[in-house]
Short mmCIF file of C-alpha atoms in Angstrom, two decimals:
data_model
loop_
_atom_site.label_atom_id
_atom_site.label_comp_id
_atom_site.label_asym_id
_atom_site.label_seq_id
_atom_site.Cartn_x
_atom_site.Cartn_y
_atom_site.Cartn_z
CA MET A 1 -12.80 -21.04 38.41
CA SER A 2 -13.17 -24.20 40.22
CA THR A 3 -11.73 -25.90 43.33
CA GLU A 4 -9.98 -27.66 39.83
CA VAL A 5 -7.88 -24.83 39.75
CA LYS A 6 -6.72 -24.83 43.33
CA GLN A 7 -5.72 -28.54 43.22
CA GLU A 8 -2.71 -27.25 40.66
CA TRP A 9 0.62 -27.94 42.22
CA PRO A 10 2.32 -24.74 42.89
CA LEU A 11 4.40 -23.08 39.93
CA TRP A 12 8.24 -22.99 40.54
CA GLU A 13 11.24 -20.81 38.83
CA VAL A 14 14.38 -22.57 38.00
CA PHE A 15 17.47 -21.49 38.02
CA VAL A 16 20.53 -23.87 36.54
CA ARG A 17 24.41 -23.07 37.15
CA SER A 18 26.10 -24.89 33.52
CA LYS A 19 29.10 -25.52 35.58
CA ALA A 20 31.08 -24.10 38.29
CA GLY A 21 32.22 -20.60 38.13
CA LEU A 22 29.22 -19.34 36.36
CA ASP A 23 26.25 -18.27 37.87
CA HIS A 24 22.72 -19.76 38.02
CA LYS A 25 20.66 -18.61 35.14
CA HIS A 26 17.09 -18.71 34.56
CA CYS A 27 15.83 -21.52 32.19
CA GLY A 28 12.08 -21.78 32.65
CA SER A 29 9.39 -22.72 35.39
CA LEU A 30 7.51 -26.15 36.14
CA HIS A 31 4.56 -27.38 38.60
CA ALA A 32 5.55 -29.54 41.91
CA ALA A 33 4.33 -30.28 45.14
CA ASP A 34 6.95 -29.51 47.56
CA PRO A 35 10.38 -28.16 47.07
CA LYS A 36 12.34 -31.63 46.76
CA MET A 37 9.87 -32.90 44.06
CA ALA A 38 10.64 -29.61 42.29
CA ILE A 39 14.37 -30.31 42.23
CA GLN A 40 13.74 -33.49 41.02
CA MET A 41 11.80 -32.35 38.38
CA ALA A 42 13.95 -29.59 37.52
CA ARG A 43 16.66 -31.99 36.81
CA ASP A 44 14.35 -33.99 34.78
CA VAL A 45 12.70 -31.13 32.45
CA TYR A 46 15.87 -28.96 32.33
CA THR A 47 18.96 -30.86 32.59
CA ARG A 48 18.69 -34.08 30.76
CA ARG A 49 21.85 -33.41 28.57
CA GLN A 50 24.17 -32.60 31.63
CA GLU A 51 23.41 -28.82 31.25
CA GLY A 52 23.60 -27.96 35.04
CA SER A 53 25.96 -28.75 37.75
CA SER A 54 23.58 -27.06 40.04
CA ILE A 55 20.01 -25.97 40.47
CA TRP A 56 18.08 -23.72 42.42
CA VAL A 57 13.85 -23.71 42.56
CA VAL A 58 11.75 -20.68 43.99
CA ARG A 59 8.32 -20.76 44.51
CA SER A 60 7.08 -18.48 41.31
CA ASP A 61 4.58 -16.36 44.14
CA GLN A 62 7.51 -15.82 46.14
CA ILE A 63 9.45 -13.60 43.51
CA VAL A 64 9.10 -10.07 43.84
CA ALA A 65 9.36 -8.18 40.29
CA SER A 66 9.84 -4.42 39.11
CA ASP A 67 6.88 -2.96 36.96
CA PRO A 68 7.36 -3.41 33.08
CA GLY A 69 4.81 -0.33 32.92
CA ASP A 70 7.52 1.58 34.93
CA LYS A 71 10.28 0.48 32.94
CA ASP A 72 11.25 3.96 31.74
CA MET A 73 10.66 5.96 34.80
CA PHE A 74 12.71 3.24 37.02
CA PHE A 75 15.80 3.00 34.77
CA ASP A 76 16.17 5.89 33.37
CA PRO A 77 18.20 7.85 36.16
CA ALA A 78 21.30 5.79 34.96
CA GLU A 79 20.93 7.04 31.68
CA ASP A 80 22.51 10.46 31.75
CA LYS A 81 25.59 8.92 33.89
CA VAL A 82 27.79 8.47 31.22
CA TYR A 83 30.89 9.14 33.45
CA ARG A 84 30.41 5.82 35.31
CA HIS A 85 31.84 4.11 32.15
CA PRO A 86 35.65 3.77 31.77
CA THR A 87 34.99 4.89 28.19
CA PHE A 88 34.17 8.67 29.50
CA TYR A 89 37.67 9.63 30.29
CA ALA A 90 40.25 10.50 28.00
CA LEU A 91 43.47 9.75 28.55
CA PRO A 92 46.87 10.15 27.12
CA LYS A 93 47.44 7.33 24.66
CA SER A 94 50.43 5.55 26.24
CA VAL A 95 48.03 4.90 29.74
CA ASP A 96 44.87 4.43 27.58
CA HIS A 97 45.12 0.62 28.49
CA MET A 98 44.29 1.77 32.25
CA MET B 1 6.74 -31.72 17.11
CA TYR B 2 4.91 -28.79 15.78
CA THR B 3 0.73 -27.58 15.11
CA GLN B 4 -0.67 -26.45 12.56
CA ALA B 5 -3.68 -25.90 13.76
CA MET B 6 -3.52 -22.05 14.95
CA ASP B 7 -3.93 -21.63 10.86
CA THR B 8 -7.02 -23.84 11.41
CA MET B 9 -8.34 -21.20 13.62
CA GLY B 10 -11.15 -19.68 11.45
CA LYS B 11 -12.71 -23.17 11.06
CA ASP B 12 -12.29 -24.40 14.13
CA ALA B 13 -12.78 -21.34 16.53
CA GLY B 14 -15.29 -18.60 16.73
CA ASP B 15 -13.49 -16.04 18.58
CA GLY B 16 -10.72 -15.15 16.58
CA LYS B 17 -12.00 -11.65 15.42
CA GLN B 18 -10.99 -8.20 16.77
CA LYS B 19 -13.30 -6.15 18.55
CA ALA B 20 -14.37 -3.40 16.29
CA VAL B 21 -14.44 -0.76 18.50
CA ARG B 22 -11.69 0.37 20.94
CA SER B 23 -10.67 3.43 23.46
CA ALA B 24 -8.39 6.05 22.68
CA ASP B 25 -6.36 4.40 25.59
CA GLU B 26 -6.54 1.16 23.61
CA LEU B 27 -5.51 2.62 20.28
CA ARG B 28 -2.52 4.51 21.67
CA LEU B 29 -1.18 1.39 23.46
CA GLU B 30 -1.62 -1.06 20.63
CA GLU B 31 -0.14 1.74 18.33
CA ARG B 32 3.22 1.74 20.96
CA PHE B 33 2.76 -2.34 20.68
CA ASP B 34 3.01 -2.45 16.81
CA ALA B 35 5.97 0.10 17.04
CA ARG B 36 7.75 -2.43 19.38
CA ILE B 37 7.01 -5.46 16.98
CA ASP B 38 8.26 -3.22 14.06
CA ALA B 39 11.88 -2.68 15.74
CA GLY B 40 11.90 -6.05 16.11
CA ASP B 41 11.58 -6.15 20.29
CA PHE B 42 10.82 -8.86 22.19
CA ILE B 43 7.46 -9.07 24.27
CA GLU B 44 7.42 -10.48 27.64
CA ALA B 45 4.97 -11.83 29.45
CA LYS B 46 4.14 -8.80 31.67
CA ASP B 47 4.04 -6.26 28.86
CA TRP B 48 1.17 -4.89 27.31
CA MET B 49 -0.34 -6.66 24.50
CA PRO B 50 -3.43 -6.59 22.36
CA GLU B 51 -5.82 -9.16 23.79
CA HIS B 52 -5.96 -10.85 20.35
CA TYR B 53 -2.54 -11.34 20.13
CA ARG B 54 -2.63 -13.00 23.60
CA LYS B 55 -5.42 -15.37 22.55
CA THR B 56 -3.76 -16.36 19.33
CA LEU B 57 -0.22 -16.98 21.55
CA VAL B 58 -2.30 -19.05 24.03
CA ARG B 59 -3.99 -21.20 21.33
CA GLN B 60 -0.88 -21.45 19.65
CA ILE B 61 1.58 -22.52 22.25
CA SER B 62 -1.15 -24.63 23.89
CA GLN B 63 -1.53 -26.50 21.12
CA HIS B 64 1.63 -26.86 20.53
CA ALA B 65 2.12 -28.01 23.91
CA HIS B 66 -0.69 -30.67 23.18
CA SER B 67 1.04 -32.01 20.42
CA GLU B 68 4.34 -32.38 22.00
CA ILE B 69 2.02 -34.54 24.70
CA VAL B 70 0.14 -36.52 22.18
CA GLY B 71 2.95 -37.20 20.15
CA MET B 72 4.27 -39.29 22.66
CA LEU B 73 1.87 -42.18 22.28
CA PRO B 74 2.38 -43.44 18.75
CA GLU B 75 5.81 -43.59 19.56
CA GLY B 76 5.45 -44.81 22.94
CA ASN B 77 3.32 -48.05 21.01
CA TRP B 78 6.85 -49.10 20.33
CA ILE B 79 9.24 -48.63 23.09
CA SER B 80 8.75 -52.19 24.61
CA ARG B 81 8.83 -53.86 20.79
CA ALA B 82 12.30 -51.55 19.62
CA PRO B 83 14.24 -54.36 18.42
CA THR B 84 17.53 -53.78 20.16
CA LEU B 85 18.47 -52.42 23.71
CA LYS B 86 19.88 -49.27 21.80
CA ARG B 87 17.02 -48.31 20.09
CA LYS B 88 14.92 -49.12 22.75
CA ALA B 89 16.94 -46.53 24.86
CA ILE B 90 17.04 -43.87 21.97
CA LEU B 91 13.50 -44.18 21.60
CA LEU B 92 12.71 -44.08 25.62
CA ALA B 93 14.98 -40.72 25.47
CA LYS B 94 13.15 -39.31 22.62
CA VAL B 95 9.65 -39.81 23.83
CA GLN B 96 11.01 -38.47 27.21
CA ASP B 97 12.12 -35.16 24.80
CA GLU B 98 8.81 -35.02 23.80
CA GLY B 99 7.56 -34.85 27.72
CA GLY B 100 10.13 -32.33 28.33
CA HIS B 101 9.05 -30.35 25.15
CA GLY B 102 5.40 -29.71 26.22
CA LEU B 103 6.36 -29.13 29.81
CA TYR B 104 8.57 -25.69 28.37
CA LEU B 105 5.47 -24.94 26.16
CA TYR B 106 2.46 -25.36 28.81
CA ALA B 107 4.96 -23.34 31.19
CA ALA B 108 5.31 -20.66 28.24
CA ALA B 109 1.70 -20.78 27.51
CA GLU B 110 1.02 -20.13 31.60
CA THR B 111 2.86 -17.01 31.29
CA LEU B 112 0.21 -15.38 29.35
CA GLY B 113 -2.67 -16.13 32.29
CA THR B 114 -4.19 -19.62 31.67
CA SER B 115 -3.52 -22.31 33.91
CA ARG B 116 -2.30 -25.69 33.29
CA ASP B 117 -5.31 -26.94 34.48
CA GLN B 118 -7.53 -25.18 32.03
CA MET B 119 -5.53 -26.37 28.92
CA PHE B 120 -5.55 -29.74 29.91
CA ASP B 121 -9.08 -29.47 30.28
CA ALA B 122 -9.52 -27.44 26.69
CA LEU B 123 -7.26 -30.57 25.40
CA HIS B 124 -9.41 -33.60 27.49
CA THR B 125 -12.91 -31.79 26.19
CA GLY B 126 -12.04 -31.97 22.42
CA LYS B 127 -11.68 -28.10 22.80
CA ALA B 128 -8.04 -27.66 21.70
CA LYS B 129 -6.33 -29.22 18.68
CA TYR B 130 -3.05 -31.09 18.55
CA SER B 131 -1.48 -31.72 15.21
CA SER B 132 -3.47 -33.74 13.00
CA ILE B 133 0.05 -36.32 12.46
CA PHE B 134 -0.32 -37.91 15.89
CA ASN B 135 -3.65 -39.03 14.94
CA TYR B 136 -2.23 -41.66 12.25
CA PRO B 137 -1.30 -45.39 13.61
CA THR B 138 2.18 -46.75 13.98
CA LEU B 139 1.93 -49.83 12.42
CA SER B 140 5.49 -51.19 12.19
CA TRP B 141 9.14 -50.49 13.46
CA ALA B 142 10.00 -48.50 10.19
CA ASP B 143 7.37 -46.04 11.46
CA MET B 144 9.60 -45.28 14.61
CA GLY B 145 12.47 -44.08 11.94
CA THR B 146 10.19 -42.52 9.44
CA ILE B 147 8.60 -40.24 12.38
CA GLY B 148 12.09 -38.95 13.21
CA TRP B 149 13.25 -38.56 9.64
CA LEU B 150 9.78 -36.93 8.09
CA VAL B 151 7.95 -35.78 10.88
CA ASP B 152 10.33 -34.13 13.10
CA GLY B 153 12.05 -32.68 10.00
CA ALA B 154 8.64 -30.90 9.08
CA ALA B 155 8.79 -30.04 12.65
CA ILE B 156 12.04 -28.38 12.62
CA MET B 157 11.30 -26.68 9.42
CA ASN B 158 8.23 -25.26 11.03
CA GLN B 159 9.94 -24.69 14.64
CA VAL B 160 13.32 -22.89 14.03
CA PRO B 161 11.72 -19.83 12.72
CA ILE B 162 9.69 -19.75 15.68
CA CYS B 163 12.63 -19.31 17.70
CA ARG B 164 12.68 -15.44 16.73
CA CYS B 165 9.02 -15.14 17.69
CA SER B 166 8.09 -11.79 18.88
CA TYR B 167 6.46 -13.06 22.24
CA ALA B 168 10.19 -13.98 24.23
CA PRO B 169 8.86 -16.80 26.49
CA TYR B 170 7.58 -18.95 23.61
CA ALA B 171 10.79 -17.69 21.50
CA ARG B 172 12.93 -18.87 24.64
CA ALA B 173 11.01 -22.40 25.07
CA MET B 174 11.50 -23.33 20.95
CA ILE B 175 15.54 -22.35 21.22
CA ARG B 176 15.78 -25.02 23.71
CA ILE B 177 13.56 -27.74 21.68
CA CYS B 178 14.86 -26.67 18.83
CA ARG B 179 18.51 -27.82 20.03
CA GLU B 180 16.97 -30.76 21.27
CA GLU B 181 14.81 -31.68 18.02
CA SER B 182 18.19 -32.47 15.59
CA PHE B 183 18.75 -35.76 17.47
CA HIS B 184 15.06 -36.91 17.09
CA GLN B 185 15.53 -36.50 12.85
CA ARG B 186 18.87 -37.77 12.95
CA GLN B 187 18.25 -40.98 14.98
CA GLY B 188 15.16 -41.58 13.00
CA TYR B 189 17.16 -41.51 9.57
CA GLU B 190 19.86 -43.52 10.82
CA SER B 191 17.89 -46.01 11.80
CA LEU B 192 15.96 -46.13 8.26
CA LEU B 193 19.31 -46.15 6.80
CA THR B 194 20.06 -48.86 8.73
CA MET B 195 17.65 -50.97 7.40
CA MET B 196 18.37 -50.06 4.08
CA THR B 197 21.81 -50.96 3.75
CA HIS B 198 22.26 -53.82 6.08
CA GLY B 199 18.14 -55.14 5.90
CA THR B 200 16.33 -58.32 4.30
CA GLU B 201 14.06 -57.43 1.51
CA ALA B 202 11.08 -57.74 3.62
CA GLN B 203 12.75 -54.65 5.79
CA LYS B 204 13.70 -52.75 3.18
CA ALA B 205 9.65 -52.96 1.99
CA MET B 206 8.50 -52.20 5.55
CA VAL B 207 10.69 -48.87 5.21
CA GLN B 208 9.22 -48.05 1.80
CA ASP B 209 5.77 -48.97 3.10
CA ALA B 210 6.32 -46.62 6.51
CA VAL B 211 7.03 -43.54 3.76
CA ASN B 212 4.47 -44.03 1.55
CA ARG B 213 2.11 -43.80 4.43
CA TRP B 214 3.70 -40.98 6.28
CA TRP B 215 4.76 -38.53 2.98
CA TRP B 216 1.43 -36.90 2.68
CA PRO B 217 0.68 -36.19 6.25
CA SER B 218 4.25 -35.03 6.94
CA ILE B 219 3.76 -32.41 4.19
CA MET B 220 0.22 -31.46 5.43
CA MET B 221 1.59 -30.62 8.84
CA PHE B 222 2.56 -27.01 7.26
CA GLY B 223 -0.88 -26.62 7.31
CA PRO B 224 -3.45 -25.42 4.65
CA PRO B 225 -2.37 -23.46 1.64
CA ASP B 226 -1.60 -19.82 2.11
CA ASP B 227 -4.89 -18.73 0.14
CA GLN B 228 -6.97 -20.69 2.72
CA SER B 229 -4.66 -19.87 5.61
CA PRO B 230 -7.28 -16.55 6.91
CA ASN B 231 -4.91 -15.88 9.80
CA SER B 232 -1.38 -15.95 9.02
CA ALA B 233 -1.56 -12.52 7.98
CA GLN B 234 -2.22 -11.22 11.28
CA SER B 235 0.31 -13.67 12.99
CA MET B 236 3.13 -12.24 10.30
CA ARG B 237 2.32 -8.70 11.19
CA TRP B 238 3.00 -9.77 15.03
CA GLY B 239 6.34 -11.54 14.54
CA ILE B 240 4.40 -15.02 15.48
CA LYS B 241 4.77 -16.58 12.07
CA ARG B 242 7.70 -15.69 10.03
CA PHE B 243 7.27 -17.65 6.91
CA SER B 244 4.12 -18.78 4.93
CA ASN B 245 2.78 -22.44 5.22
CA ASP B 246 3.75 -23.00 1.40
CA GLU B 247 6.99 -21.72 1.85
CA LEU B 248 7.92 -23.79 4.48
CA ARG B 249 6.26 -26.91 2.72
CA GLN B 250 8.41 -26.42 -0.06
CA LYS B 251 11.68 -25.90 1.47
CA PHE B 252 10.97 -28.91 3.40
CA ILE B 253 10.11 -31.03 0.39
CA ASP B 254 13.28 -29.78 -1.72
CA ALA B 255 15.35 -31.03 1.48
CA THR B 256 13.68 -34.24 1.57
CA VAL B 257 13.62 -35.34 -2.08
CA GLU B 258 17.56 -35.78 -1.72
CA GLN B 259 17.43 -37.60 1.52
CA ALA B 260 15.23 -39.84 -0.15
CA ALA B 261 17.57 -40.94 -2.48
CA ILE B 262 20.25 -41.59 -0.47
CA LEU B 263 18.57 -43.56 1.37
CA GLY B 264 17.12 -45.49 -1.63
CA VAL B 265 13.61 -44.95 -0.79
CA THR B 266 10.83 -43.56 -3.41
CA LEU B 267 8.47 -40.95 -2.32
CA PRO B 268 4.92 -41.91 -3.21
CA ASP B 269 4.01 -38.85 -5.09
CA PRO B 270 4.16 -39.12 -9.14
CA ASP B 271 4.09 -35.65 -9.83
CA LEU B 272 6.92 -35.25 -7.92
CA LYS B 273 9.80 -33.49 -10.40
CA TRP B 274 12.73 -30.82 -10.13
CA ASN B 275 11.53 -27.56 -12.01
CA GLU B 276 14.66 -25.92 -13.15
CA GLU B 277 12.95 -22.27 -13.98
CA ARG B 278 11.56 -22.32 -10.11
CA GLN B 279 14.66 -23.95 -8.45
CA SER B 280 12.38 -26.24 -6.89
CA HIS B 281 10.33 -29.23 -7.01
CA ASP B 282 6.98 -29.58 -8.34
CA PHE B 283 4.98 -31.97 -6.24
CA GLY B 284 0.97 -33.49 -6.55
CA VAL B 285 -2.03 -32.26 -5.17
CA ILE B 286 -2.72 -32.69 -1.44
CA ASP B 287 -5.47 -34.36 -0.32
CA TRP B 288 -6.98 -31.34 1.69
CA SER B 289 -10.34 -33.00 2.80
CA GLU B 290 -8.38 -35.77 4.39
CA PHE B 291 -6.49 -33.05 6.87
CA TRP B 292 -9.71 -31.42 7.32
CA ARG B 293 -11.56 -34.33 8.43
CA VAL B 294 -8.71 -35.50 10.59
CA ILE B 295 -8.60 -32.13 12.31
CA ALA B 296 -12.41 -32.38 12.59
CA GLY B 297 -11.88 -36.24 14.56
CA ASP B 298 -12.08 -38.47 11.83
CA GLY B 299 -8.91 -39.57 11.80
CA PRO B 300 -7.90 -43.32 12.28
CA CYS B 301 -6.82 -42.78 16.01
CA ASN B 302 -8.23 -39.52 17.02
CA ARG B 303 -10.58 -41.20 19.74
CA GLU B 304 -8.06 -43.53 20.94
CA ARG B 305 -5.00 -41.04 21.28
CA LEU B 306 -7.78 -38.41 23.08
CA GLN B 307 -8.65 -41.48 25.50
CA ALA B 308 -5.45 -42.28 26.36
CA ARG B 309 -4.74 -38.90 27.67
CA VAL B 310 -7.77 -38.41 29.17
CA ASP B 311 -7.44 -42.17 31.17
CA ALA B 312 -3.62 -40.78 31.77
CA TRP B 313 -5.08 -37.72 33.51
CA ASP B 314 -7.69 -39.42 35.73
CA ASP B 315 -5.31 -42.44 36.59
CA GLY B 316 -3.25 -40.11 37.72
CA ALA B 317 -5.29 -37.70 40.22
CA TRP B 318 -4.35 -40.04 43.14
CA VAL B 319 -1.08 -38.87 42.93
CA ARG B 320 -1.31 -35.39 42.22
CA GLU B 321 -3.83 -35.53 45.43
CA ALA B 322 -1.59 -37.50 47.37
CA ALA B 323 2.02 -35.48 46.64
CA MET B 324 -0.34 -32.11 47.55
CA ALA B 325 -1.62 -33.53 50.80
CA HIS B 326 1.73 -34.60 51.59
CA ALA B 327 3.20 -31.16 51.04
CA ASN B 328 0.31 -29.47 52.70
CA LYS B 329 1.34 -31.19 55.49
CA GLN B 330 4.89 -30.26 55.90
CA PRO B 331 4.75 -26.63 57.05
CA MET B 332 2.36 -28.06 60.26
CA LYS B 333 5.12 -30.34 60.93
CA GLU B 334 7.77 -27.47 60.96
CA ALA B 335 5.49 -25.62 63.26
CA ALA B 336 4.87 -28.07 65.70
#
C-alpha cells in the first residue's frame, strides 16, 4: 500500500427512508470527503428516481458489527424459546384471534 | 452494461488456477462453503470464502464496474449533439445512471477487500478489462438508439440472472441496476422507432447503418462460445453465473428478431433464420478473431477510451486533494 491509498476519500454507508412512516434501510456505500458531500452524493447515487425522503450516512469505520463466524453461537440462545411466539399458546377457538 | 471479460480469464490472466495443496482446515471450510452454495444460501462480505471465489468476483465485479464507467464515453460523445432538448435530457439521465451503476459495483467489489484506488489503477494501467463493446465508435445519432436497444438489451439479458448471484452484495447491486436498466433499452428503441416511422429516407438509412455496425459486436457481448469459456463451469458451480454464454446469446437473438421486424430494420446476418426443429433462430458464424483483437487492445477506440479515463482521473486529482484537505481541517476548527 502506498500513500495513494491513504488519499482515498473515506467510505460511508448510506441508509434511505423511502417514505415517511418507514424505517431507514441500508442501500449501499460511497466515498466522500466529508459528511455534507456524503449526503449530496448519496442523493445523486441512490435516489435518482425519488426513492427517498430522508438519508442517513455514517462512516463505515464507525460501524460495529457482530462476527459472522460466531453467528450460530450468538443467535442460538433464542432458538429454543418458542414460548416467545404467540403461536406457542393453544387457546379455545372462540378466543383464538387474541 | 455488462462485461464478458470474466470469461476471458484464461487468456488475459494467469492467476486463475486453484492451489493444488490445501490444509485440512481449509478443506473443511470449503466443504461447508460448497454446501451453503448448494443450499442456495447467499454469501455475505465477512463470511469465509475460497480465495479463488473472492478473486473471481473481484475481477468480474470490478470489470463490470469499469464497463459502466467506460460505457459513459461513447454516449457522452452525443450529449451536446442530441437533436432535441428532450433527447438530450434522456441521454444525460442514461449516462448518469451508468455512472451510478459503476459506483454501486465498485462499492460491491470493495466489500471483498480491494480498494477503489487499486481498481482504478488496474483500469488505468490496462491490467483490468472492460466490455469490448465500448471500444467501438459512435458515429451517428442513430448509434444512441441502437446502443440502448441492442447493447443495453444484451446487457439486461446478461444481468438479470446475476441478480441471483451467490455473492449477496453483488446480487443487491444488480437488482438495483436491472430496475434502472429497462429505461435504457426502451428509450433507445423508441428513439429508433421515431426515426423509422416519421423520419426521412436518410434518417432511416442512418438507423439501418447503425444496426449494421452494432449487431455483431452486441452478440459478442455474451462472451466466447461455451467450449472456449474455460472458467464458466466453476462460476456456474459457485452460483456466480446461472446460464452459459451461448444460452444467453440465443435468447437475445430470438428476442431481437421480432423487435427488428417491428422497427423495420434488417439484421445484417444472411444466415439468420428460424429453425422449426430447435424452436430458435440459426445464425451466422461470429468472427471471434475480431473479439479477441478488441479485447487485446486493438479495437477502433481502445486507446482513446483509456486515455479519456486516465485524463479524467489525473485532471480531477486536485479536486480530490482539495476536498480531503478541507475535510481534514474541520475537526481542528471544532476543537478550537
